[in-house]
Amino acid sequence: MPGNASLNFTPRFQGTTFDDMVEALTKGFGLFHAWRNGREKPLDWKVGFWGDERLSLVSNQDSGNWGARTAHGSQSLAIVVPRTGALNVALGRTVAEATPGRLLLMNNIEPDWISVQAAPHRSDTLNLNWTIIAQVVASVLETPLIGTMGLAPIIDFSTAAGRLFGSLAQTIIIGMRNNGPLLQSPIAMLNLTQALADLVVRLIPHRLSHLLDKKIHLTAPRYVRRAIEFMHANIAQPLTMQSVAEAAGISIRALEVGFRDFKETTPAAYLRAIRLQAVREDLRDASNQQPLRDICLKWGFFHFGRFAATYRATYGENPSDTRRRSGG
């Protein structure tokens, strides 16, 4: 990982009170609940942020000794690069510590809490839209991303993978900070954003990593890929497995065997999974005010009780919980 070059940033907001700091950070991270630990004293904080809805950068500096919990909002991958101080994040029974030299990765809606330790704190956080991660998973691993990805939360810069990932993150941070040159080149920004998401999927350990090794030796045949492409292109249409098989140019039996051997699922289950993901994306969209029943019908779910049970089993929450967290 390169040294901590070009750490200075021009703040968009700065001050000394905790409430003002939280209000400023919500403009970069979205709504969250926060609290202070210990004595109430001036924080002498500053915050800057740049970017767009695909990839943004938040730089913040303060005296630490505070905690936070995500309230709701759009889902993103937070890539936190600590510069000074330390922060802990609780993910279920695991508490991971990020310090200079140890980058933190987390889906922003998954932590139980985040704690910034009592010391001068300075960090840069890249927020990568989770939809981009899901798209790369579908493209690289040829499977829809359902449920948590289970990413390893800590990446050590002393490892080969950490140096590679850290170097790319640092390049993007320097290019974006203070309205840097990267923000003036949409094509470069798009390519580096895609490269960052690709490295997450290919380089960082996660619960689907085993599919990378399998894919090297077992690439799905063209007819399976044609079937998948047809499903995605017609996801909102009434599809039968006969129509999918015909689009792929094979029999239903061959389609079933191909999905079982190369996707470890059935064609019908695969279609249901990508439709379930489409429902979830609609529920996360705070601007989507359609009733849940209409969203279900839109994506081909006609038995609402069965849909709710499947959704809860897949994502660990009710559809209403997803919508509530999105602020819709």
Coordinates of N, CA, C and O in Angstrom, one line a residue, residues 187-248:
I187 N -15.2 8.5 -18.2 CA -14.8 7.2 -18.7 C -13.8 6.6 -17.7 O -13.9 5.4 -17.4
A188 N -12.8 7.3 -17.3 CA -11.8 6.8 -16.3 C -12.5 6.4 -15.0 O -12.2 5.4 -14.4
M189 N -13.4 7.2 -14.6 CA -14.2 7.0 -13.3 C -14.9 5.7 -13.4 O -14.9 4.8 -12.5
L190 N -15.6 5.5 -14.6 CA -16.4 4.3 -14.8 C -15.5 3.1 -14.8 O -15.8 2.0 -14.2
N191 N -14.4 3.1 -15.5 CA -13.5 2.0 -15.6 C -12.9 1.6 -14.3 O -12.8 0.4 -13.9
L192 N -12.5 2.6 -13.5 CA -11.9 2.3 -12.2 C -12.9 1.8 -11.2 O -12.6 1.0 -10.4
T193 N -14.1 2.3 -11.3 CA -15.2 1.8 -10.4 C -15.5 0.4 -10.7 O -15.6 -0.5 -9.8
Q194 N -15.5 0.0 -12.0 CA -15.7 -1.4 -12.4 C -14.6 -2.3 -12.0 O -14.8 -3.4 -11.5
A195 N -13.3 -1.7 -12.1 CA -12.2 -2.5 -11.7 C -12.2 -2.8 -10.2 O -11.8 -3.9 -9.7
L196 N -12.6 -1.8 -9.4 CA -12.7 -1.9 -8.0 C -13.7 -3.0 -7.6 O -13.4 -3.9 -6.8
A197 N -14.9 -3.0 -8.2 CA -15.9 -4.0 -8.0 C -15.4 -5.4 -8.4 O -15.6 -6.4 -7.7
D198 N -14.7 -5.5 -9.5 CA -14.2 -6.7 -10.0 C -13.1 -7.3 -9.0 O -13.2 -8.5 -8.8
L199 N -12.3 -6.5 -8.5 CA -11.3 -7.0 -7.5 C -12.0 -7.4 -6.2 O -11.5 -8.4 -5.6
V200 N -13.1 -6.8 -5.8 CA -13.8 -7.2 -4.6 C -14.2 -8.7 -4.8 O -14.1 -9.5 -3.9
V201 N -14.8 -9.0 -6.0 CA -15.4 -10.3 -6.2 C -14.3 -11.3 -6.4 O -14.4 -12.4 -5.9
R202 N -13.2 -10.9 -7.1 CA -12.2 -11.9 -7.5 C -11.1 -12.1 -6.4 O -10.5 -13.1 -6.3
L203 N -10.9 -11.0 -5.6 CA -9.7 -11.0 -4.7 C -10.0 -11.2 -3.3 O -9.3 -11.8 -2.5
I204 N -11.2 -10.6 -2.8 CA -11.5 -10.6 -1.4 C -12.3 -11.9 -1.0 O -13.3 -12.2 -1.7
P205 N -11.9 -12.7 0.0 CA -12.6 -13.9 0.3 C -14.1 -13.6 0.7 O -14.4 -12.6 1.4
H206 N -15.0 -14.4 0.2 CA -16.4 -14.3 0.5 C -17.1 -15.6 0.3 O -16.4 -16.6 -0.1
R207 N -18.4 -15.7 0.7 CA -19.0 -17.0 0.7 C -19.2 -17.7 -0.7 O -19.5 -18.9 -0.8
L208 N -19.0 -16.9 -1.8 CA -19.1 -17.5 -3.1 C -17.7 -17.7 -3.8 O -17.7 -18.0 -4.9
S209 N -16.7 -17.5 -3.0 CA -15.3 -17.5 -3.6 C -15.0 -18.9 -4.2 O -14.3 -19.0 -5.2
H210 N -15.6 -20.0 -3.7 CA -15.4 -21.3 -4.2 C -15.8 -21.4 -5.7 O -15.3 -22.2 -6.4
L211 N -16.8 -20.6 -6.1 CA -17.2 -20.6 -7.5 C -16.2 -20.1 -8.4 O -16.2 -20.5 -9.6
L212 N -15.2 -19.3 -8.0 CA -14.1 -18.8 -8.8 C -13.3 -20.0 -9.2 O -12.9 -20.1 -10.4
D213 N -12.9 -20.8 -8.3 CA -12.0 -22.0 -8.6 C -12.8 -23.0 -9.5 O -12.2 -23.5 -10.4
K214 N -14.1 -23.1 -9.2 CA -14.9 -24.1 -10.0 C -15.0 -23.6 -11.4 O -15.0 -24.4 -12.3
K215 N -15.2 -22.3 -11.6 CA -15.4 -21.8 -12.9 C -14.2 -22.0 -13.8 O -14.3 -22.2 -15.0
I216 N -13.0 -22.0 -13.2 CA -11.8 -22.2 -14.0 C -11.9 -23.6 -14.7 O -11.4 -23.8 -15.9
H217 N -12.4 -24.6 -14.0 CA -12.4 -25.9 -14.5 C -13.8 -26.3 -15.1 O -13.8 -27.3 -15.9
L218 N -14.8 -25.5 -14.8 CA -16.1 -26.0 -15.2 C -16.9 -24.7 -15.7 O -17.7 -24.1 -15.0
T219 N -16.7 -24.4 -17.0 CA -17.4 -23.2 -17.5 C -18.8 -23.7 -18.1 O -18.8 -24.7 -18.9
A220 N -19.8 -23.0 -17.8 CA -21.2 -23.4 -18.2 C -21.2 -23.4 -19.8 O -20.7 -22.5 -20.4
P221 N -21.8 -24.4 -20.4 CA -21.9 -24.4 -21.8 C -22.8 -23.3 -22.4 O -23.6 -22.6 -21.6
R222 N -22.7 -23.0 -23.7 CA -23.4 -21.9 -24.3 C -24.9 -21.9 -24.1 O -25.5 -20.9 -23.8
Y223 N -25.5 -23.1 -24.1 CA -26.9 -23.2 -24.0 C -27.4 -22.8 -22.6 O -28.5 -22.2 -22.4
V224 N -26.6 -23.0 -21.6 CA -27.0 -22.6 -20.2 C -26.9 -21.0 -20.2 O -27.7 -20.4 -19.6
R225 N -25.8 -20.5 -20.7 CA -25.7 -19.0 -20.8 C -26.8 -18.4 -21.6 O -27.3 -17.3 -21.2
R226 N -27.2 -19.0 -22.7 CA -28.3 -18.4 -23.5 C -29.6 -18.4 -22.6 O -30.4 -17.5 -22.7
A227 N -29.8 -19.5 -21.9 CA -31.0 -19.6 -21.1 C -31.0 -18.5 -20.0 O -32.0 -17.8 -19.7
I228 N -29.8 -18.2 -19.4 CA -29.7 -17.2 -18.4 C -29.9 -15.8 -19.0 O -30.6 -15.0 -18.4
E229 N -29.3 -15.6 -20.1 CA -29.5 -14.3 -20.8 C -31.0 -14.1 -21.1 O -31.5 -13.0 -21.0
F230 N -31.7 -15.1 -21.6 CA -33.1 -15.0 -21.9 C -33.9 -14.7 -20.7 O -34.9 -13.9 -20.7
M231 N -33.6 -15.3 -19.5 CA -34.3 -15.1 -18.3 C -34.2 -13.6 -17.9 O -35.1 -12.9 -17.5
H232 N -32.9 -13.1 -17.9 CA -32.7 -11.7 -17.5 C -33.4 -10.7 -18.4 O -34.0 -9.7 -18.0
A233 N -33.4 -11.0 -19.7 CA -34.0 -10.1 -20.7 C -35.5 -10.1 -20.6 O -36.1 -9.1 -21.0
N234 N -36.1 -11.2 -20.1 CA -37.5 -11.3 -20.0 C -38.0 -11.6 -18.6 O -39.1 -12.2 -18.4
I235 N -37.3 -11.0 -17.6 CA -37.6 -11.3 -16.2 C -39.0 -10.9 -15.8 O -39.6 -11.6 -15.0
A236 N -39.5 -9.9 -16.4 CA -40.9 -9.4 -16.1 C -42.0 -10.0 -16.9 O -43.1 -9.7 -16.7
Q237 N -41.6 -10.9 -17.8 CA -42.6 -11.6 -18.7 C -43.0 -12.9 -18.1 O -42.2 -13.6 -17.3
P238 N -44.2 -13.4 -18.4 CA -44.6 -14.7 -17.9 C -43.8 -15.8 -18.7 O -44.0 -16.0 -19.9
L239 N -42.9 -16.5 -18.0 CA -42.0 -17.4 -18.7 C -42.4 -18.9 -18.2 O -42.7 -19.1 -17.0
T240 N -42.3 -19.8 -19.1 CA -42.4 -21.2 -18.8 C -41.0 -21.8 -19.1 O -40.2 -21.3 -19.8
M241 N -40.7 -22.9 -18.4 CA -39.4 -23.6 -18.7 C -39.3 -24.1 -20.1 O -38.2 -24.2 -20.7
Q242 N -40.5 -24.3 -20.7 CA -40.5 -24.7 -22.1 C -40.0 -23.6 -23.0 O -39.2 -23.8 -23.9
S243 N -40.5 -22.3 -22.7 CA -40.0 -21.2 -23.5 C -38.6 -20.9 -23.3 O -37.9 -20.5 -24.2
V244 N -38.1 -21.1 -22.1 CA -36.6 -20.9 -21.8 C -35.8 -21.9 -22.6 O -34.8 -21.6 -23.2
A245 N -36.3 -23.2 -22.5 CA -35.5 -24.3 -23.2 C -35.5 -24.0 -24.7 O -34.5 -24.2 -25.4
E246 N -36.6 -23.5 -25.3 CA -36.7 -23.2 -26.7 C -35.8 -22.1 -27.1 O -35.1 -22.1 -28.1
A247 N -35.7 -21.1 -26.2 CA -34.8 -20.0 -26.5 C -33.3 -20.4 -26.4 O -32.5 -19.9 -27.2
A248 N -33.0 -21.4 -25.6 CA -31.7 -21.9 -25.5 C -31.4 -23.0 -26.6 O -30.2 -23.4 -26.7

